[in-house]
XYZ file of N, CA and C in Angstrom:
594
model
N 7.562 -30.526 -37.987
C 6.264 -30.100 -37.474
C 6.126 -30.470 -35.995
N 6.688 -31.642 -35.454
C 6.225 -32.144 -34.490
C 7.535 -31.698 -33.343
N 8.529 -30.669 -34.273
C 9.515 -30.378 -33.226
C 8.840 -29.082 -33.158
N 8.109 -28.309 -34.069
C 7.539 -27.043 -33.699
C 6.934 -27.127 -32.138
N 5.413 -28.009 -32.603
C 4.728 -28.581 -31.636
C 5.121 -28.803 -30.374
N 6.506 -29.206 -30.277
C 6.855 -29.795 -28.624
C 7.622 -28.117 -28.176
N 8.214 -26.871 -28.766
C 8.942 -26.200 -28.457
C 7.466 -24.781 -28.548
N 6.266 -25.153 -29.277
C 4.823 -24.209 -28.781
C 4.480 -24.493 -27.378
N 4.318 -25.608 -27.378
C 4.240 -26.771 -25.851
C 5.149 -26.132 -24.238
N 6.009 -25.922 -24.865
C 6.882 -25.508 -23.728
C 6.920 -24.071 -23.501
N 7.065 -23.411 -24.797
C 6.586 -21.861 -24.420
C 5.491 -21.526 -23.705
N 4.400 -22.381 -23.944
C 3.223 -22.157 -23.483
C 3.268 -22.824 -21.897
N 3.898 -23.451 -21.270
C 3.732 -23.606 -20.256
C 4.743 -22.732 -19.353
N 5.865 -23.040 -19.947
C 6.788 -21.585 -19.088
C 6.003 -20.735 -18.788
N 5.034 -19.802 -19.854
C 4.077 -18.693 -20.345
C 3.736 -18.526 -18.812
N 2.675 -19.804 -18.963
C 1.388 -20.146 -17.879
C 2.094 -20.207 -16.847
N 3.489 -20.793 -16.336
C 3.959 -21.277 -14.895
C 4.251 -19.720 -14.364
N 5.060 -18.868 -15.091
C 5.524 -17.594 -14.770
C 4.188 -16.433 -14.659
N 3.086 -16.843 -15.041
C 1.862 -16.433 -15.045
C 1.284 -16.761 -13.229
N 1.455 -17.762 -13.028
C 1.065 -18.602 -11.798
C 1.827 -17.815 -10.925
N 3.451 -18.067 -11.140
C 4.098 -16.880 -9.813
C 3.547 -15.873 -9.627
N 3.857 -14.889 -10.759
C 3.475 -14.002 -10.592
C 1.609 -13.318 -9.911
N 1.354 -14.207 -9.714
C -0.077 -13.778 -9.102
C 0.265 -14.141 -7.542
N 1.283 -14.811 -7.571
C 1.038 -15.624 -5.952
C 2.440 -14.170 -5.387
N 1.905 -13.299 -5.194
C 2.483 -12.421 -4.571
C 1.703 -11.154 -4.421
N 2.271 -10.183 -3.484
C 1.378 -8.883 -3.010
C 2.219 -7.666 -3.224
N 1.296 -6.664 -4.219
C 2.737 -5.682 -4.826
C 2.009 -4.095 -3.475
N 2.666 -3.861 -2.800
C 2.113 -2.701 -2.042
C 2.684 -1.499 -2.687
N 1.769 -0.499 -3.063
C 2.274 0.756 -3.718
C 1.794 1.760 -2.676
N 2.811 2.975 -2.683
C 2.986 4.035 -1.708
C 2.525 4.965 -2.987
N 0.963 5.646 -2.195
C 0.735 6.770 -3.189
C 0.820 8.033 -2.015
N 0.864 9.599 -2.407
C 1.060 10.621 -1.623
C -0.078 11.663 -2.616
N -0.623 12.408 -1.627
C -1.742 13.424 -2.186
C -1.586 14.875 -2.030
N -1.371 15.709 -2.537
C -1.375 16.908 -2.277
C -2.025 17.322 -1.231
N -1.811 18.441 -0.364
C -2.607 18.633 0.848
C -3.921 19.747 0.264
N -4.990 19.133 0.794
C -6.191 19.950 0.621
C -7.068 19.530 1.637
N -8.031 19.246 1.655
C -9.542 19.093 3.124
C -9.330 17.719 3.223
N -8.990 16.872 2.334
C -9.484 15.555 2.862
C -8.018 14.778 3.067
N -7.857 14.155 4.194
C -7.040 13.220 4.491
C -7.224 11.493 4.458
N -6.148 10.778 4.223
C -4.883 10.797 4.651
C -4.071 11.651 3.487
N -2.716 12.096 3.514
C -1.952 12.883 2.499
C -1.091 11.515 1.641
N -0.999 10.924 2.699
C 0.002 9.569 2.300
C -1.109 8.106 2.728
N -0.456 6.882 1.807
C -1.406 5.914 2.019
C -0.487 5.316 1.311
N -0.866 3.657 1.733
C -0.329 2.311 0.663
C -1.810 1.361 0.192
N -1.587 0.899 -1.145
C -2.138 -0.059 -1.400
C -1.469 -1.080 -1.436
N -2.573 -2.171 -1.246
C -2.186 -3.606 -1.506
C -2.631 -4.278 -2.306
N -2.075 -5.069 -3.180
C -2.824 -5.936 -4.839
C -2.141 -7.195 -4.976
N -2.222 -7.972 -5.029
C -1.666 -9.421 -5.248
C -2.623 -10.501 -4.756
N -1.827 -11.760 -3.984
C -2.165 -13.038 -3.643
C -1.807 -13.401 -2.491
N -2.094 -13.937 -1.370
C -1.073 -14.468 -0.593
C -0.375 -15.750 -1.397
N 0.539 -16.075 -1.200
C 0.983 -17.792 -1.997
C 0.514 -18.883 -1.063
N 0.276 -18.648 -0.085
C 0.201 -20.078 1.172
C -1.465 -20.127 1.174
N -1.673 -19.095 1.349
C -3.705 -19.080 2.015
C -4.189 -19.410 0.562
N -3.927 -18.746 -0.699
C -4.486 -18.339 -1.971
C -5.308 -16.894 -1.387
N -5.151 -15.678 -0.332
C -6.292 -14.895 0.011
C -5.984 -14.289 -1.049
N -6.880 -13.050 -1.841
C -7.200 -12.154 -2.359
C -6.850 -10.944 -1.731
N -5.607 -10.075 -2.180
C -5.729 -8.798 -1.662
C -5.868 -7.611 -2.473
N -6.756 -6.877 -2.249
C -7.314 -6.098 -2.821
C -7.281 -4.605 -1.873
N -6.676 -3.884 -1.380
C -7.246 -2.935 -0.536
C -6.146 -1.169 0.288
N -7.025 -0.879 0.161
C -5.403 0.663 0.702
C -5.512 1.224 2.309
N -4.669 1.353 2.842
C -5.064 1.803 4.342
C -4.525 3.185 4.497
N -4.388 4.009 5.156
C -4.069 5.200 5.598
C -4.870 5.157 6.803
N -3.894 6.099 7.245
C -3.623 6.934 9.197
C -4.464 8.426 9.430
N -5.157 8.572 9.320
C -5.857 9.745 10.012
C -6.375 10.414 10.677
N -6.398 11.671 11.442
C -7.390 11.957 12.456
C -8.653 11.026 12.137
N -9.373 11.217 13.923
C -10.853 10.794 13.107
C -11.856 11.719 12.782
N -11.925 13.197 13.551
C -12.218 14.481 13.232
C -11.599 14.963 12.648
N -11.730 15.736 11.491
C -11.139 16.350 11.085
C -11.141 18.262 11.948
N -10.622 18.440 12.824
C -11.022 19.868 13.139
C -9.951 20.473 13.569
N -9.894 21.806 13.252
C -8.717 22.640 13.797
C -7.842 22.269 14.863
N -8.145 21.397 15.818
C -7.415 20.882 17.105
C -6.369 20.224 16.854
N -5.996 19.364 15.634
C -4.930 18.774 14.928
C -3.860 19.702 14.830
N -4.430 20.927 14.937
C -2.800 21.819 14.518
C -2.194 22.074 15.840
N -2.718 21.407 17.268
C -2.030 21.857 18.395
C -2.217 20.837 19.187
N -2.584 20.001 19.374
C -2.707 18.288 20.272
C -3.145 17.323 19.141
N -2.713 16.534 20.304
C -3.120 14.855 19.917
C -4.175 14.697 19.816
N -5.099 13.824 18.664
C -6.959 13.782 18.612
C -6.770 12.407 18.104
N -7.977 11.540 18.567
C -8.251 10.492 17.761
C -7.733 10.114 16.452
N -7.459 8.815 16.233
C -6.991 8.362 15.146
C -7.706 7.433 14.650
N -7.560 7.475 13.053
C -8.097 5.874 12.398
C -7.289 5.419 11.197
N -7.562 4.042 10.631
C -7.426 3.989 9.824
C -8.230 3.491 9.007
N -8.016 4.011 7.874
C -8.721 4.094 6.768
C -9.155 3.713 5.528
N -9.632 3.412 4.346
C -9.191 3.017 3.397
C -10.472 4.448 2.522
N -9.504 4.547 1.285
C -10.159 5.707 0.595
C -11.215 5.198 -0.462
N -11.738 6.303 -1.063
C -12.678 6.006 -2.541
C -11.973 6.276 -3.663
N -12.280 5.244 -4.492
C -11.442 5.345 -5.942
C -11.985 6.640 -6.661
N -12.195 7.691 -6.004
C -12.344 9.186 -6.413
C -11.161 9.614 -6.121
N -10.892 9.512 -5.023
C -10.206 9.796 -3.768
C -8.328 9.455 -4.600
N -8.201 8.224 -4.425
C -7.260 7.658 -4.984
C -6.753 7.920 -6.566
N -7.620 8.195 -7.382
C -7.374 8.366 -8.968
C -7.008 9.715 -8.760
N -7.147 10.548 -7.903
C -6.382 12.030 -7.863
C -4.907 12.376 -7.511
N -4.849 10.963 -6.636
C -3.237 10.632 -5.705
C -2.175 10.201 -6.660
N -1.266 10.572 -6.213
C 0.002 10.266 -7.240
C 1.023 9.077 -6.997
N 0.550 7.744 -7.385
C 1.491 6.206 -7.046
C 3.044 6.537 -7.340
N 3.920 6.499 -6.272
C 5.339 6.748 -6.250
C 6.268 5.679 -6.213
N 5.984 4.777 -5.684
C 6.802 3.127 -5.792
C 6.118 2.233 -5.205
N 6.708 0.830 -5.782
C 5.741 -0.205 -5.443
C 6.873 -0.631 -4.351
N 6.701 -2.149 -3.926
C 7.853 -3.619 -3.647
C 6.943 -4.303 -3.456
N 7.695 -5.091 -3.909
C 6.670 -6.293 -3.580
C 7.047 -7.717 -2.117
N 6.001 -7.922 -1.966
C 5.943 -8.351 -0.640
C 6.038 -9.976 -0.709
N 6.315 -10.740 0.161
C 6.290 -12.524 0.243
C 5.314 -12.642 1.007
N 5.055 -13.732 1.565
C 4.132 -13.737 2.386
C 4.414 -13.424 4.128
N 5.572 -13.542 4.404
C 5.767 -13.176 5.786
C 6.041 -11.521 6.091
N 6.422 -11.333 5.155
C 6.203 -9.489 4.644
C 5.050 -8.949 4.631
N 4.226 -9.414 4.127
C 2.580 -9.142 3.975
C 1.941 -9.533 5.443
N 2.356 -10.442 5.668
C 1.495 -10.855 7.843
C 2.320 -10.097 8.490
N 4.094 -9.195 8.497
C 3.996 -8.286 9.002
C 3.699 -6.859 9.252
N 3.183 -6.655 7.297
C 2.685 -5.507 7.247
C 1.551 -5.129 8.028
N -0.057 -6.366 8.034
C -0.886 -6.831 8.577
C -1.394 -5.976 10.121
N -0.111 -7.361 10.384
C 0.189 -6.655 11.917
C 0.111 -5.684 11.945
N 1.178 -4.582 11.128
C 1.681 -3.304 11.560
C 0.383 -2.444 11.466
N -0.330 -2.572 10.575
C -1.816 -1.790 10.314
C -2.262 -1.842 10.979
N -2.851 -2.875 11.644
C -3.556 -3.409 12.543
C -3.329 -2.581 14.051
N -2.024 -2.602 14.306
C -1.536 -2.268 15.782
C -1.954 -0.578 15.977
N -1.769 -0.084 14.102
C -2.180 1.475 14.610
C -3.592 1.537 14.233
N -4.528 0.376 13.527
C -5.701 0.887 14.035
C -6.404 0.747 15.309
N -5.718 -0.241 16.055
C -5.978 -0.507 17.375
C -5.236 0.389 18.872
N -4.569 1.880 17.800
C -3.997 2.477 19.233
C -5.327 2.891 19.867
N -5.077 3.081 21.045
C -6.302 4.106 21.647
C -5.840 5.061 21.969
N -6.766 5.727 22.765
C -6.441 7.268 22.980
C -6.145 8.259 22.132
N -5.452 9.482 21.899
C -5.196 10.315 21.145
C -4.591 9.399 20.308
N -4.129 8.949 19.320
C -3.045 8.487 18.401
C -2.554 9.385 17.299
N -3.461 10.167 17.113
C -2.867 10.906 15.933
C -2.456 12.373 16.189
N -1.081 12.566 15.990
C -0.139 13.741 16.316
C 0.035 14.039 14.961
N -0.456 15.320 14.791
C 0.359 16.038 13.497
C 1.874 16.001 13.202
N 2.951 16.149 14.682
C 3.771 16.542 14.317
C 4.553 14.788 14.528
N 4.039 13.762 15.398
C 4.668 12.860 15.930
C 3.977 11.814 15.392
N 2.915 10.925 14.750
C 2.267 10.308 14.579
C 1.360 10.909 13.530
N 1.613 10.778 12.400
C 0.546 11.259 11.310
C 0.246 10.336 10.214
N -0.159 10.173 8.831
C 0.168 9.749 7.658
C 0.936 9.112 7.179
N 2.262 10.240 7.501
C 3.757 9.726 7.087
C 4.149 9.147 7.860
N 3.954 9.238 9.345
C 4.844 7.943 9.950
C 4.285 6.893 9.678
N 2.896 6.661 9.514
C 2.360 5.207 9.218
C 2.664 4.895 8.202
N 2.679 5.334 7.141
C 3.620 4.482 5.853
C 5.189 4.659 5.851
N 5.741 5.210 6.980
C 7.492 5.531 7.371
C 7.373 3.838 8.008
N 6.528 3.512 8.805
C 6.627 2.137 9.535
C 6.782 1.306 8.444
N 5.628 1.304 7.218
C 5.145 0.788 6.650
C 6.597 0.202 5.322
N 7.047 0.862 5.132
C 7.906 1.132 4.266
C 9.653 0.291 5.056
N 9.460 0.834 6.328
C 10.496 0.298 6.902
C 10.481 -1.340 6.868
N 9.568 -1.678 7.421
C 9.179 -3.030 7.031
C 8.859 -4.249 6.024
N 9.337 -3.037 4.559
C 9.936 -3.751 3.305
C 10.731 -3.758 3.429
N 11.711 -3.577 4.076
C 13.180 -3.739 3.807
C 13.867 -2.314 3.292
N 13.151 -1.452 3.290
C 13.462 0.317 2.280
C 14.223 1.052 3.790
N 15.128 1.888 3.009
C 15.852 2.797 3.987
C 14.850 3.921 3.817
N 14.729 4.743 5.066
C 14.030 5.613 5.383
C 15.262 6.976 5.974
N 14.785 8.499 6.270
C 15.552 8.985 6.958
C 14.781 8.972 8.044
N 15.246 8.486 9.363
C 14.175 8.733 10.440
C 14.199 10.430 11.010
N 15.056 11.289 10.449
C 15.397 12.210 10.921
C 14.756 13.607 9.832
N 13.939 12.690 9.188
C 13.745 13.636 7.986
C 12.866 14.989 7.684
N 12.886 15.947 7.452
C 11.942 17.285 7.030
C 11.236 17.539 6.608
N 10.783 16.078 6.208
C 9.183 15.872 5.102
C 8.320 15.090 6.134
N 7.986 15.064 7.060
C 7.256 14.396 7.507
C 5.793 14.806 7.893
N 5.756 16.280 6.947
C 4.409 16.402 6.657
C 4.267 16.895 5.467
N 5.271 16.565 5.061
C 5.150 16.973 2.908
C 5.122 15.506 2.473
N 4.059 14.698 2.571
C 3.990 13.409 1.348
C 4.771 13.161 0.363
N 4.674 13.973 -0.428
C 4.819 14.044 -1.550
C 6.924 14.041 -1.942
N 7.396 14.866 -0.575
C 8.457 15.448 -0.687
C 9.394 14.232 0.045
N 7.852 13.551 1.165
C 8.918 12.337 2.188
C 9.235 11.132 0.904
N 7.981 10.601 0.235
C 8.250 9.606 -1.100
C 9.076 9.902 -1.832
N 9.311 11.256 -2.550
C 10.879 11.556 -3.090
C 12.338 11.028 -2.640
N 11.896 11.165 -1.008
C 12.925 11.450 -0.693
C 13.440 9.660 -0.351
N 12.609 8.824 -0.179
C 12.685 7.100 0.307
C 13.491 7.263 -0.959
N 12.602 7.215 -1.993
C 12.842 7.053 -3.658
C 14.780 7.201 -3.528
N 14.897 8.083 -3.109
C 16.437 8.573 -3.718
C 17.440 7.874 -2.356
N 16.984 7.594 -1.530
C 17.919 6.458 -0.823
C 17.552 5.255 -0.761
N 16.592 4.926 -1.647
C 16.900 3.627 -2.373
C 16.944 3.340 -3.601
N 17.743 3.117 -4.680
C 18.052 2.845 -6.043
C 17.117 1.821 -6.821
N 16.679 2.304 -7.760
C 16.304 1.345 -8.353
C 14.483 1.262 -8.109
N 13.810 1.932 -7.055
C 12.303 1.990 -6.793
C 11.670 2.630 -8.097
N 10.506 1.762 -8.209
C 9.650 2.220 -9.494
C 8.066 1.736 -9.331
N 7.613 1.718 -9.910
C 6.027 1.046 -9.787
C 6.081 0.107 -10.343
N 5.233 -1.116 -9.811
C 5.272 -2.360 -10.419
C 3.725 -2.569 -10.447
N 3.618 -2.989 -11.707
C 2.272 -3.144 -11.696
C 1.532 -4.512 -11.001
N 0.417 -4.667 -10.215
C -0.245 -5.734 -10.033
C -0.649 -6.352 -10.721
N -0.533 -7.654 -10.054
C -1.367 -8.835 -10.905
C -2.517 -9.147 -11.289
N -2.832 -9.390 -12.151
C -4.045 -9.227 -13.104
C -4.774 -10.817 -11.980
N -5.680 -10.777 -10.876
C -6.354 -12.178 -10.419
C -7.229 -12.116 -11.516
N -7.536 -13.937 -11.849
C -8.624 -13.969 -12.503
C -9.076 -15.860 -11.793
N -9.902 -15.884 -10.767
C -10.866 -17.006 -11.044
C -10.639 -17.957 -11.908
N -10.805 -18.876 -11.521
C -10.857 -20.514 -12.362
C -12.047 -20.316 -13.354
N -13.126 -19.325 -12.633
C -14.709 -19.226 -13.407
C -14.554 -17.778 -14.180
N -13.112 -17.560 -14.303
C -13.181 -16.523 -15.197
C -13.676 -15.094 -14.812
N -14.295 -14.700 -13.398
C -14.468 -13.893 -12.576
C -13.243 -13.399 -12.040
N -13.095 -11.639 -11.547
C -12.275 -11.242 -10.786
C -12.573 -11.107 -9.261
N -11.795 -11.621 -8.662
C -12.160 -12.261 -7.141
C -12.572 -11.103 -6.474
N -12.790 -10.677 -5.162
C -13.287 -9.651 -4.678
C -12.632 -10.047 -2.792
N -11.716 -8.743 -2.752
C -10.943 -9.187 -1.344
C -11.801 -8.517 -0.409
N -11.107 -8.970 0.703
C -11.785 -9.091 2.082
C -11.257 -7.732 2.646
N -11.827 -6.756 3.209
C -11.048 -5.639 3.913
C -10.239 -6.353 4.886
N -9.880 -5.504 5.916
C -9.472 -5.394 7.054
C -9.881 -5.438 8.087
N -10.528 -6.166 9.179
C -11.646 -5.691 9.806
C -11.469 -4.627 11.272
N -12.164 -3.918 11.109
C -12.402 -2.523 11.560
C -11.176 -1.303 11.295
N -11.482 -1.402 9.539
C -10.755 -0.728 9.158
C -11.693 0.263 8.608
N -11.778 1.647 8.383
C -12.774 2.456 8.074
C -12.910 2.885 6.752
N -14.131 2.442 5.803
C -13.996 3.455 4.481
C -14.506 4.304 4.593
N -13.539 5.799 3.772
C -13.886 6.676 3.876
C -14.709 7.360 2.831
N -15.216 6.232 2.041
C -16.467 6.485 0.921
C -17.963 6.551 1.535
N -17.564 6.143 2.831
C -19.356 5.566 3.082
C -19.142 6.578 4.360
């Protein structure tokens, strides 16, 4: 009985310790949207933990004009970035995850950051769109990209295409946060990052 007891004991903490890792990480998933009126076509989320801060991440960014108007199909126009509405997102199609450490995650950060802070025109249909911001984005997991590639305004066709020069990409699901008080935590955006719900 009391050898049961010590070998419940240990399952149950392995259980709980591998429970603990697994939260102390950030799984970023690359979703792509069919093209219709509303942009971005391509976007990443972010879901995990930091391990060092304990922050909460909760949140998706995408690259977009900031007008949407016919002028996109022939110059450079304002850019932003974004984060969508879970309307928005439950229509999009999640294509692969990786998951991130923490110095992976402060350079993803950065990288967001730097293109919501371009000025001037930033957003080029043909040179700067969607897909290059998650082409950066992606590069900076460690994923082979084609920089030379024919999808770079087919979403849907550029994520295929990461997918098949790198082996083994799949979706990984995020970690379930849950509070000491039994509450699910609530993360911090980005700041001056734009939702495009409001």
């Amino acid at each position: 009985m009391m050898y049961i007891f010590s070998r419940l004991t240990c399952i149950f903490i392995i259980f709980f310790s591998s429970v603990n890792i697994a939260r102390a990480e950030v799984i970023a998933t690359f979703y792509s949207h069919e093209f219709g009126q509303n942009f971005p076509h391509a976007f990443v989320i972010l879901q995990g933990k930091v391990d060092s801060t304990g922050e909460i991440v909760d949140q998706d960014y995408g690259f977009t004009a900031k007008n949407l108007t016919p002028a996109i199909l022939w110059k450079s126009v304002k850019g932003k970035v974004e984060s969508q509405s879970e309307k928005y997102i439950a229509k999009s199609d999640a294509r692969f995850s990786v998951r991130l450490n923490d110095a992976q995650y402060a350079i993803f950060m950065e990288k967001i950051a730097e293109w919501r802070d371009r000025g001037g025109n930033s957003y080029n249909l043909n040179k700067s769109n969607c897909i290059h911001f998650v082409a950066d984005l992606i590069t900076l997991s460690g994923l082979h990209i084609n920089p030379e590639s024919k999808f770079y305004k087919k979403p849907k066709s550029f994520l295929l295409e990461v997918m098949s020069l790198n082996e083994g990409l799949a979706l990984i699901e995020p970690p379930i946060l849950i509070e000491e008080n039994g509450e699910t935590p609530k993360a911090t955006p980005i700041e001056g990052a734009v939702n495009a719900a409001s």
